Structures are given as C-alpha cells and as structure tokens.
GROMACS .gro file of C-alpha atoms in nm:
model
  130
    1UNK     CA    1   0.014   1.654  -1.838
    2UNK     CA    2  -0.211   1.368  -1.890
    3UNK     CA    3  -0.315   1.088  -1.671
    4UNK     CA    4  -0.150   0.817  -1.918
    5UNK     CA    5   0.183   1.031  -1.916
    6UNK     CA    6   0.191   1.037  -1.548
    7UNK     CA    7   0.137   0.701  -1.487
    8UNK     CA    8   0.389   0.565  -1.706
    9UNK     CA    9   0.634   0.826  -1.561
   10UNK     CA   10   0.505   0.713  -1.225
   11UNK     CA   11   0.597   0.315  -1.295
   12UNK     CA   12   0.923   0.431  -1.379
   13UNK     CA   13   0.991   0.612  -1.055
   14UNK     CA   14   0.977   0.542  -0.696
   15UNK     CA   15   0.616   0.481  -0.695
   16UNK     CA   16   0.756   0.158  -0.938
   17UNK     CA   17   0.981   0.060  -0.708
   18UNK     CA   18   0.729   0.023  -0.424
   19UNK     CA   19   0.484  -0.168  -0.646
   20UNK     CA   20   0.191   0.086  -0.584
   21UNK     CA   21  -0.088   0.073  -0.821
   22UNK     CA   22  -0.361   0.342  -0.895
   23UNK     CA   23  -0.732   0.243  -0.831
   24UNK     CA   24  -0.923   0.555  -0.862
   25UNK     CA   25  -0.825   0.910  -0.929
   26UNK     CA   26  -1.063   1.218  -0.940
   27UNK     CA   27  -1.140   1.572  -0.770
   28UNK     CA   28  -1.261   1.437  -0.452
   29UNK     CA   29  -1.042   1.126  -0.412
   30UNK     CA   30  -0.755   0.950  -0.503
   31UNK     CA   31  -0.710   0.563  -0.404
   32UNK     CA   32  -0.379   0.402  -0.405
   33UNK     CA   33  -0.282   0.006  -0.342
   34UNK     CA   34  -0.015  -0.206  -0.218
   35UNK     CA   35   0.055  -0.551  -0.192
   36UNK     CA   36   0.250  -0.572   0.092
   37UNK     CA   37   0.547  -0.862   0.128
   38UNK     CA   38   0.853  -0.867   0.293
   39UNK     CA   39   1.033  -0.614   0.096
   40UNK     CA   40   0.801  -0.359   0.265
   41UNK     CA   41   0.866  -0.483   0.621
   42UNK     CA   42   1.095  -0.347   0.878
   43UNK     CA   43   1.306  -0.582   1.128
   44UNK     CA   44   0.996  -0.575   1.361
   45UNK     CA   45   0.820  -0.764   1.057
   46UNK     CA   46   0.524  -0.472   1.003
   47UNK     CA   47   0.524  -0.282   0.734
   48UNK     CA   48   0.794   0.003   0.744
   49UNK     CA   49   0.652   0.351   0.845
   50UNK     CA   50   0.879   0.503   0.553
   51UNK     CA   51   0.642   0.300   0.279
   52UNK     CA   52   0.274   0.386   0.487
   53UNK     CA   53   0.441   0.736   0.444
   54UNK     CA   54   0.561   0.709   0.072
   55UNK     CA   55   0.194   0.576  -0.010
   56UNK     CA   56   0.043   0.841   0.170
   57UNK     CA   57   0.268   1.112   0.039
   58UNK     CA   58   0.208   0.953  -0.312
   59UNK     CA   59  -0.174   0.936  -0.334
   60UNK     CA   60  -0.203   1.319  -0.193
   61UNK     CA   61   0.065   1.426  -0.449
   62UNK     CA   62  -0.138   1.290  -0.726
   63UNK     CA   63  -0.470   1.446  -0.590
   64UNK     CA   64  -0.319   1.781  -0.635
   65UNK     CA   65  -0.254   1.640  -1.049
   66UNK     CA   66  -0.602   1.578  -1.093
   67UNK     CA   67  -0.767   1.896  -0.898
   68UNK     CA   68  -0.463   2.126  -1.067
   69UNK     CA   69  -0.378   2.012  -1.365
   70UNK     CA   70  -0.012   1.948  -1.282
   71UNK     CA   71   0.192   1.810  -1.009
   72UNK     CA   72   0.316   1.945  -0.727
   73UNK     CA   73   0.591   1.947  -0.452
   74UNK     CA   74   0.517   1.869  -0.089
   75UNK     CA   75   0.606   2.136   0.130
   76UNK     CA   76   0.464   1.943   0.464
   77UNK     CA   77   0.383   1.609   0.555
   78UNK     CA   78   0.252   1.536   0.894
   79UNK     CA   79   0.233   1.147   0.996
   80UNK     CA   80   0.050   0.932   1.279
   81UNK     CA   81   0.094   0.543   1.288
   82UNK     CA   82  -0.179   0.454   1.445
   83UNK     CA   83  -0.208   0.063   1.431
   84UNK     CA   84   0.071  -0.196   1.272
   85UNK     CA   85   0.004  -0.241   0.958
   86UNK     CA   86   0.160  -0.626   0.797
   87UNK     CA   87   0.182  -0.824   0.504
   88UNK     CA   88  -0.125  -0.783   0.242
   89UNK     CA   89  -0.322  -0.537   0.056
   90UNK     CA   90  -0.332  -0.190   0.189
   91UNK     CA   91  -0.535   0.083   0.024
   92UNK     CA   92  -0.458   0.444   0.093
   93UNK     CA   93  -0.737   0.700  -0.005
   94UNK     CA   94  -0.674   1.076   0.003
   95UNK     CA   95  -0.911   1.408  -0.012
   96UNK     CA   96  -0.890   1.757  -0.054
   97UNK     CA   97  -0.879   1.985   0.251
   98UNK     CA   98  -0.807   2.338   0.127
   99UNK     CA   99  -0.697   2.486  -0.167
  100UNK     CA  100  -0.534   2.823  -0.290
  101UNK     CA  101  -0.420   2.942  -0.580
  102UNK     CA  102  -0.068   2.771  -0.595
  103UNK     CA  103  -0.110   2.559  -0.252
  104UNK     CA  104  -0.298   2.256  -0.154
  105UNK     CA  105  -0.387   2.070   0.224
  106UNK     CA  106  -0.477   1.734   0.191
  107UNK     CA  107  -0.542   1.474   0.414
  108UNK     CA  108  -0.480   1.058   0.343
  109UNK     CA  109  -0.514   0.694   0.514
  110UNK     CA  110  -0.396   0.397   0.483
  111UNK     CA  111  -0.575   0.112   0.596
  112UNK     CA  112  -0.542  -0.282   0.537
  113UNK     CA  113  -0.806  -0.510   0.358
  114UNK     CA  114  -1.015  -0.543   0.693
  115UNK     CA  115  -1.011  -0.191   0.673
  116UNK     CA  116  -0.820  -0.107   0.985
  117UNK     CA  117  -0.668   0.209   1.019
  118UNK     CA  118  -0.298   0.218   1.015
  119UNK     CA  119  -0.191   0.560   1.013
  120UNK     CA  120  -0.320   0.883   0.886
  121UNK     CA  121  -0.119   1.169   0.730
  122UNK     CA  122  -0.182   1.564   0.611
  123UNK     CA  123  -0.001   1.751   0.386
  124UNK     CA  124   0.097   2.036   0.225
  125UNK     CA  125   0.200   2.086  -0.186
  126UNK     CA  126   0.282   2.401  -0.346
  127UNK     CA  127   0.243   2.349  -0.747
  128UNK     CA  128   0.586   2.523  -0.920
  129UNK     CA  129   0.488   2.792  -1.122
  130UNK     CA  130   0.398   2.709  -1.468
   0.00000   0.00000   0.00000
C-alpha cells in the first residue's frame, strides 16, 4: 500500500475525525500533529487522555507502514500522562524499538509547542499475515 493510499484512507477514518495531520514519516520516525480546541478537551478543560492516546496509538501504527510495508494491528498499548496537556499544537513523534518478523515495539510522545512532555506511550503491533 502506498503512502498516498493510506493517507487518503487515513482522512477518511478516525484519524479525520480527530484532525491529525502527518508531518514526517520514515524508518526511524514518524511525526504526527494536532491542533488542539475544545473538541479535544475533557470537562477538566485539558486535552482528553483518550486523544494523547489515539495520537500516540496513530503515529506508532503508521511507523510499522513505513518500516513493513503494510499496516498493522496493535496488540498492546501502554500509556503514562505525564503533564496536562491544553489547547494548541501538539506533535507526537514515534520510533522503532524492536522488531520481528510479524511483530513490532515502538515507543511515542506527545508533547506541546513548548515542547513539554505530556505523556509517553509503548506499544505493540502484530502485521496480519499477507
């Protein structure tokens, strides 16, 4: 599958419905951003751990596209909130941590355009056989 298929499957998906945008995608990294506004807030007015997580989950699950070839499922996802994160740019960058034949550990951040860190996440995908 090619980048330009997966992105316009991507703007058509969840991903869409956040408002996420791609900034960079290779081997060793993939960086994702959000413009943050109320619809991303929870009643305590920060930025709902369910979207940090989404991004997160999101930028790691097309890291495993670009080093595999195709996408795959996430098996595990491990998440610390670290700092509140509010209303603004975030940019979430993820990076390989291990890889198998048909499994991948990853790692990802999100942090906000003073670059605090607002949570970190790991994660496992498995990639479907072929």
């Amino acid at each position: 599958m090619e980048w330009k298929e997966i992105m316009d499957k991507e703007e058509r998906s969840f991903w869409g419905l956040l408002g996420m945008e791609l900034i960079s995608a290779d081997k060793q990294m993939v960086e994702i951003g959000l413009n943050a506004d109320e619809r991303h807030l929870n009643s305590m007015g920060i930025v709902h751990g369910g979207v940090l997580s989404a991004m997160m989950d999101q930028s790691m699950g097309t890291l495993v596209g670009a080093v595999k070839g195709r996408l795959g499922v996430t098996t595990h996802l491990n998440v610390q909130f670290l700092s509140p994160m509010h209303k603004g740019i975030l940019k979430v960058s993820a990076f390989p941590l291990h890889e198998t034949y048909r499994t991948m550990t990853l790692r990802a951040e999100v942090r906000d355009a003073e670059g605090v860190l607002g949570c970190i996440s790991t994660a496992t995908f498995r990639v479907p056989k072929a």
